mmCIF file of C-alpha atoms and ligand atoms in Angstrom:
data_model
loop_
_atom_site.group_PDB
_atom_site.id
_atom_site.type_symbol
_atom_site.label_atom_id
_atom_site.label_comp_id
_atom_site.label_asym_id
_atom_site.label_seq_id
_atom_site.Cartn_x
_atom_site.Cartn_y
_atom_site.Cartn_z
ATOM 1 C CA MET A 1 -9.144 -12.743 -0.507
ATOM 2 C CA SER A 2 -9.301 -13.645 -4.187
ATOM 3 C CA SER A 3 -6.357 -12.558 -6.292
ATOM 4 C CA GLY A 4 -7.986 -12.524 -9.703
ATOM 5 C CA GLY A 5 -10.189 -9.428 -9.612
ATOM 6 C CA ARG A 6 -9.489 -5.723 -9.982
ATOM 7 C CA HIS A 7 -11.830 -3.884 -7.609
ATOM 8 C CA PHE A 8 -11.308 -4.289 -3.875
ATOM 9 C CA GLU A 9 -12.854 -2.846 -0.748
ATOM 10 C CA PHE A 10 -11.264 -2.658 2.704
ATOM 11 C CA ARG A 11 -13.899 -2.554 5.471
ATOM 12 C CA ALA A 12 -13.217 -1.770 9.117
ATOM 13 C CA GLY A 13 -15.768 -2.852 11.691
ATOM 14 C CA THR A 14 -16.705 -5.481 14.242
ATOM 15 C CA ALA A 15 -15.771 -8.503 12.092
ATOM 16 C CA GLY A 16 -13.068 -9.492 9.639
ATOM 17 C CA GLY A 17 -10.157 -11.770 8.966
ATOM 18 C CA TRP A 18 -7.608 -9.246 10.273
ATOM 19 C CA ARG A 19 -7.472 -7.784 13.779
ATOM 20 C CA ILE A 20 -6.410 -4.125 13.849
ATOM 21 C CA THR A 21 -3.532 -3.736 16.328
ATOM 22 C CA ALA A 22 -2.540 -0.123 15.607
ATOM 23 C CA ASN A 23 -4.076 2.837 13.796
ATOM 24 C CA ALA A 24 -1.663 5.757 13.554
ATOM 25 C CA GLN A 25 -2.226 9.121 11.923
ATOM 26 C CA VAL A 26 1.009 9.924 10.084
ATOM 27 C CA SER A 27 0.028 13.003 7.986
ATOM 28 C CA GLY A 28 -3.321 14.768 7.716
ATOM 29 C CA ALA A 29 -6.551 13.370 9.109
ATOM 30 C CA GLY A 30 -6.579 9.900 10.669
ATOM 31 C CA LEU A 31 -9.247 7.182 10.516
ATOM 32 C CA PRO A 32 -11.655 6.200 13.315
ATOM 33 C CA PRO A 33 -10.748 3.220 15.518
ATOM 34 C CA ALA A 34 -12.222 -0.205 14.732
ATOM 35 C CA PRO A 35 -11.353 -3.721 15.945
ATOM 36 C CA PHE A 36 -11.310 -5.696 12.669
ATOM 37 C CA LEU A 37 -10.695 -5.341 8.945
ATOM 38 C CA SER A 38 -12.033 -7.398 6.076
ATOM 39 C CA VAL A 39 -10.863 -7.299 2.467
ATOM 40 C CA HIS A 40 -13.359 -7.937 -0.330
ATOM 41 C CA GLU A 41 -13.167 -8.297 -4.049
ATOM 42 C CA ILE A 42 -16.219 -6.373 -5.257
ATOM 43 C CA PRO A 43 -18.031 -5.820 -8.540
ATOM 44 C CA PHE A 44 -17.478 -2.500 -10.291
ATOM 45 C CA ALA A 45 -19.723 0.210 -8.726
ATOM 46 C CA ALA A 46 -20.964 -2.104 -5.940
ATOM 47 C CA PRO A 47 -23.391 -0.286 -3.597
ATOM 48 C CA PRO A 48 -21.911 1.009 -0.311
ATOM 49 C CA VAL A 49 -22.050 -1.214 2.776
ATOM 50 C CA GLN A 50 -22.270 -0.371 6.481
ATOM 51 C CA ALA A 51 -18.820 -0.147 8.093
ATOM 52 C CA ALA A 52 -16.885 1.952 10.627
ATOM 53 C CA TRP A 53 -14.988 3.085 7.544
ATOM 54 C CA SER A 54 -14.268 1.623 4.152
ATOM 55 C CA MET A 55 -12.093 2.378 1.171
ATOM 56 C CA ARG A 56 -11.952 1.103 -2.385
ATOM 57 C CA GLY A 57 -9.124 0.666 -4.802
ATOM 58 C CA VAL A 58 -8.340 -0.984 -8.080
ATOM 59 C CA ARG A 59 -5.390 -3.141 -9.057
ATOM 60 C CA SER A 60 -3.915 -1.404 -12.048
ATOM 61 C CA HIS A 61 -0.907 -1.413 -14.341
ATOM 62 C CA ASP A 62 2.524 -0.181 -13.295
ATOM 63 C CA ARG A 63 3.123 3.491 -14.034
ATOM 64 C CA TYR A 64 6.798 3.964 -13.302
ATOM 65 C CA VAL A 65 8.821 0.745 -13.356
ATOM 66 C CA ASN A 66 11.250 0.230 -16.222
ATOM 67 C CA ARG A 67 11.914 -3.143 -17.848
ATOM 68 C CA PRO A 68 14.808 -4.296 -15.603
ATOM 69 C CA GLU A 69 12.897 -3.250 -12.467
ATOM 70 C CA LYS A 70 9.759 -5.016 -13.651
ATOM 71 C CA GLU A 71 11.679 -8.218 -14.264
ATOM 72 C CA ARG A 72 13.524 -8.013 -10.942
ATOM 73 C CA LEU A 73 10.224 -7.506 -9.104
ATOM 74 C CA ALA A 74 8.558 -10.374 -10.949
ATOM 75 C CA ALA A 75 11.503 -12.649 -10.088
ATOM 76 C CA ILE A 76 11.462 -12.100 -6.318
ATOM 77 C CA GLN A 77 8.138 -10.657 -5.161
ATOM 78 C CA PRO A 78 6.028 -13.164 -3.237
ATOM 79 C CA GLU A 79 2.265 -13.649 -3.489
ATOM 80 C CA LEU A 80 -0.108 -12.465 -0.773
ATOM 81 C CA GLY A 81 -1.571 -15.049 1.584
ATOM 82 C CA ARG A 82 1.575 -16.927 2.664
ATOM 83 C CA ALA A 83 0.902 -19.044 5.764
ATOM 84 C CA GLN A 84 3.753 -17.481 7.758
ATOM 85 C CA ALA A 85 2.770 -13.897 6.857
ATOM 86 C CA THR A 86 0.429 -13.299 9.796
ATOM 87 C CA ARG A 87 1.179 -9.576 10.069
ATOM 88 C CA ALA A 88 -0.064 -6.918 7.679
ATOM 89 C CA ALA A 89 0.044 -3.170 7.148
ATOM 90 C CA LEU A 90 -2.611 -1.105 5.397
ATOM 91 C CA ILE A 91 -1.198 2.317 4.549
ATOM 92 C CA PRO A 92 -3.535 4.586 2.562
ATOM 93 C CA ILE A 93 -1.755 7.585 1.061
ATOM 94 C CA ARG A 94 -2.738 10.825 -0.659
ATOM 95 C CA LYS A 95 -0.261 12.974 -2.563
ATOM 96 C CA SER A 96 -0.376 16.757 -2.933
ATOM 97 C CA ASP A 97 -1.598 18.884 -5.834
ATOM 98 C CA ALA A 98 2.062 19.713 -6.540
ATOM 99 C CA TRP A 99 2.697 15.998 -7.160
ATOM 100 C CA TRP A 100 -0.176 15.628 -9.568
ATOM 101 C CA ALA A 101 0.761 18.842 -11.398
ATOM 102 C CA MET A 102 4.064 17.281 -12.492
ATOM 103 C CA ALA A 103 4.653 15.330 -15.684
ATOM 104 C CA GLN A 104 5.085 11.548 -15.617
ATOM 105 C CA ASP A 105 8.853 11.763 -16.226
ATOM 106 C CA GLU A 106 9.264 14.241 -13.347
ATOM 107 C CA ARG A 107 7.331 11.969 -10.968
ATOM 108 C CA ARG A 108 9.387 8.943 -12.025
ATOM 109 C CA ALA A 109 12.600 10.918 -11.390
ATOM 110 C CA ILE A 110 11.481 11.706 -7.840
ATOM 111 C CA ILE A 111 10.225 8.181 -7.096
ATOM 112 C CA GLU A 112 13.330 6.366 -8.253
ATOM 113 C CA GLU A 113 16.313 8.460 -9.331
ATOM 114 C CA LYS A 114 15.991 10.819 -6.307
ATOM 115 C CA SER A 115 14.193 8.680 -3.703
ATOM 116 C CA ARG A 116 15.199 5.112 -4.659
ATOM 117 C CA HIS A 117 11.738 3.823 -3.756
ATOM 118 C CA ILE A 118 12.010 0.782 -5.985
ATOM 119 C CA THR A 119 15.649 0.077 -5.053
ATOM 120 C CA ILE A 120 14.866 0.370 -1.325
ATOM 121 C CA GLY A 121 11.736 -1.735 -1.691
ATOM 122 C CA LEU A 122 13.512 -4.509 -3.571
ATOM 123 C CA GLN A 123 15.898 -4.928 -0.617
ATOM 124 C CA HIS A 124 12.938 -6.107 1.463
ATOM 125 C CA LEU A 125 11.697 -8.802 -0.900
ATOM 126 C CA PRO A 126 10.771 -11.585 -0.513
ATOM 127 C CA ALA A 127 10.284 -10.923 3.242
ATOM 128 C CA VAL A 128 7.448 -8.496 2.480
ATOM 129 C CA ALA A 129 4.602 -9.223 0.069
ATOM 130 C CA ARG A 130 3.006 -6.071 -1.331
ATOM 131 C CA ARG A 131 0.064 -4.896 -3.343
ATOM 132 C CA LEU A 132 -0.720 -1.410 -4.621
ATOM 133 C CA TYR A 133 -4.286 -0.268 -5.282
ATOM 134 C CA HIS A 134 -5.055 2.954 -7.122
ATOM 135 C CA CYS A 135 -8.023 5.053 -6.005
ATOM 136 C CA ARG A 136 -7.406 8.674 -7.024
ATOM 137 C CA ASP A 137 -9.809 8.374 -9.969
ATOM 138 C CA LEU A 138 -12.494 6.597 -7.934
ATOM 139 C CA GLY A 139 -13.444 9.679 -5.894
ATOM 140 C CA GLN A 140 -11.942 8.204 -2.723
ATOM 141 C CA GLU A 141 -10.312 10.106 0.143
ATOM 142 C CA PHE A 142 -6.901 8.655 -0.700
ATOM 143 C CA ASP A 143 -4.930 8.323 -3.945
ATOM 144 C CA PHE A 144 -3.422 4.912 -3.104
ATOM 145 C CA ILE A 145 -4.075 2.004 -0.794
ATOM 146 C CA THR A 146 -0.921 0.050 -0.018
ATOM 147 C CA TRP A 147 -1.054 -3.398 1.568
ATOM 148 C CA PHE A 148 1.839 -5.462 2.934
ATOM 149 C CA GLU A 149 2.101 -8.925 4.503
ATOM 150 C CA PHE A 150 5.059 -10.340 6.433
ATOM 151 C CA ALA A 151 5.987 -12.827 9.140
ATOM 152 C CA PRO A 152 6.436 -11.628 12.764
ATOM 153 C CA MET A 153 10.188 -12.238 12.392
ATOM 154 C CA HIS A 154 10.287 -9.543 9.692
ATOM 155 C CA ALA A 155 8.326 -6.907 11.632
ATOM 156 C CA ASP A 156 11.459 -4.893 12.514
ATOM 157 C CA GLN A 157 12.628 -5.049 8.921
ATOM 158 C CA PHE A 158 9.277 -3.643 7.815
ATOM 159 C CA GLU A 159 9.700 -0.698 10.235
ATOM 160 C CA THR A 160 13.109 0.034 8.682
ATOM 161 C CA LEU A 161 11.590 -0.038 5.204
ATOM 162 C CA VAL A 162 8.770 2.356 6.128
ATOM 163 C CA ALA A 163 11.157 4.729 7.944
ATOM 164 C CA ASN A 164 13.531 4.788 4.957
ATOM 165 C CA LEU A 165 10.719 5.590 2.518
ATOM 166 C CA ARG A 166 9.267 8.317 4.762
ATOM 167 C CA ALA A 167 12.678 10.033 4.781
ATOM 168 C CA THR A 168 12.732 10.397 0.969
ATOM 169 C CA GLN A 169 11.963 13.370 -1.241
ATOM 170 C CA GLU A 170 8.966 11.464 -2.598
ATOM 171 C CA TRP A 171 7.349 11.565 0.834
ATOM 172 C CA THR A 172 7.501 15.402 0.936
ATOM 173 C CA PHE A 173 4.590 15.133 -1.522
ATOM 174 C CA VAL A 174 2.510 12.910 0.785
ATOM 175 C CA ASP A 175 -0.145 15.079 2.419
ATOM 176 C CA ARG A 176 -2.248 12.364 4.031
ATOM 177 C CA GLU A 177 -1.092 9.009 5.378
ATOM 178 C CA VAL A 178 -2.562 6.599 7.907
ATOM 179 C CA ASP A 179 -0.629 3.549 9.107
ATOM 180 C CA ILE A 180 -2.818 0.619 10.142
ATOM 181 C CA ARG A 181 -1.225 -2.561 11.438
ATOM 182 C CA LEU A 182 -2.969 -5.911 11.590
ATOM 183 C CA THR A 183 -2.607 -9.483 12.772
ATOM 184 C CA LEU A 184 -4.372 -12.387 11.147
ATOM 185 C CA ALA A 185 -7.448 -12.988 13.312
ATOM 186 C CA GLY A 186 -7.056 -16.067 15.487
ATOM 187 C CA VAL A 187 -3.262 -15.795 15.549
ATOM 188 C CA SER A 188 -1.534 -14.700 18.771
ATOM 189 C CA GLN A 189 0.468 -11.454 18.535
ATOM 190 C CA SER A 190 3.816 -12.967 19.473
HETATM 191 C C1 HEM B 1 7.926 -3.961 0.138
HETATM 192 C C2 HEM B 1 8.797 -3.243 -0.569
HETATM 193 C C3 HEM B 1 8.299 -2.289 -1.618
HETATM 194 C C4 HEM B 1 8.485 -2.416 -2.942
HETATM 195 C C5 HEM B 1 9.261 -3.513 -3.657
HETATM 196 C C6 HEM B 1 7.818 -1.304 -3.577
HETATM 197 C C7 HEM B 1 7.775 -1.102 -4.930
HETATM 198 C C8 HEM B 1 7.012 -0.149 -5.558
HETATM 199 C C9 HEM B 1 6.959 0.038 -6.980
HETATM 200 C C10 HEM B 1 7.715 -0.788 -8.007
HETATM 201 C C11 HEM B 1 6.116 1.066 -7.219
HETATM 202 C C12 HEM B 1 5.799 1.685 -8.571
HETATM 203 C C13 HEM B 1 4.648 1.000 -9.254
HETATM 204 C C14 HEM B 1 4.427 1.651 -10.621
HETATM 205 O O1 HEM B 1 5.314 1.519 -11.495
HETATM 206 O O2 HEM B 1 3.375 2.274 -10.817
HETATM 207 C C15 HEM B 1 5.608 1.499 -5.948
HETATM 208 C C16 HEM B 1 4.682 2.481 -5.780
HETATM 209 C C17 HEM B 1 4.194 2.881 -4.566
HETATM 210 N N1 HEM B 1 4.590 2.444 -3.339
HETATM 211 FE FE1 HEM B 1 5.982 1.057 -2.971
HETATM 212 N N2 HEM B 1 7.230 -0.515 -2.630
HETATM 213 C C18 HEM B 1 7.501 -1.074 -1.415
HETATM 214 C C19 HEM B 1 7.102 -0.590 -0.200
HETATM 215 C C20 HEM B 1 6.255 0.472 -0.006
HETATM 216 C C21 HEM B 1 5.813 0.950 1.291
HETATM 217 C C22 HEM B 1 6.228 0.374 2.637
HETATM 218 C C23 HEM B 1 4.942 1.982 1.052
HETATM 219 C C24 HEM B 1 4.188 2.829 2.037
HETATM 220 C C25 HEM B 1 4.667 3.178 3.236
HETATM 221 C C26 HEM B 1 4.847 2.136 -0.384
HETATM 222 C C27 HEM B 1 4.027 3.032 -1.022
HETATM 223 C C28 HEM B 1 3.890 3.144 -2.385
HETATM 224 C C29 HEM B 1 3.000 4.085 -3.032
HETATM 225 C C30 HEM B 1 2.041 5.057 -2.358
HETATM 226 C C31 HEM B 1 3.180 3.912 -4.402
HETATM 227 C C32 HEM B 1 2.489 4.675 -5.527
HETATM 228 C C33 HEM B 1 3.341 5.856 -5.866
HETATM 229 C C34 HEM B 1 2.797 6.677 -7.017
HETATM 230 O O3 HEM B 1 2.277 6.085 -7.986
HETATM 231 O O4 HEM B 1 2.895 7.907 -6.919
HETATM 232 N N3 HEM B 1 5.669 1.223 -0.987
HETATM 233 N N4 HEM B 1 6.184 0.749 -4.952
#
């Protein structure tokens, strides 16, 4: 996966660099089963390709982080593609109309002051590498695609992170969520 571009497509099907090990419907409709996932940097408005399912997102600017949070993140967040990070999670998320009806300052207050999303997340760096893709304005089924990479030794820690976030007020606004887990193809699951 290249790290320089903005538009990305996640394709599930019979081939790909990641083997899908779990595909769980968390809220709303799930996604069909498929054995592999590939991640592609694509040109803007690339034509659709054949896949069991696919989703597109764009790397964008931060909406909510303040200056100290931005600097803290920049200081400790690792890059994707670390050799030891052979596990991944792809968690596409859609938020409700009530979420999008709020003002930016109200959404920020729920994300951080009430839910501590950024504070909780920072506790799991640098074990987990993350990337957020926005897709609400691309006419996709989801509003966000979230992607995480970690070593097998941090798999339990990742479960704690996800459980803590799902227990927050922010997550009461999540109306669709699918949790897909992956292992780097060619790597044993242990
Ligand atoms: C690895 C630790 C994590 C850190 C450090 C972290 C940090 C952040 C930060 C800083 C933002 C705000 C970006 C902005 O300013 O626009 C954000 C947004 C988001 N994160 Fe996390 N996060 C983590 C884990 C997770 C996990 C595990 C999930 C999913 C289960 C998740 C889902 C999201 C979503 C959907 C957004 C977009 C929220 C919105 O714009 O409404 N994050 N995260």
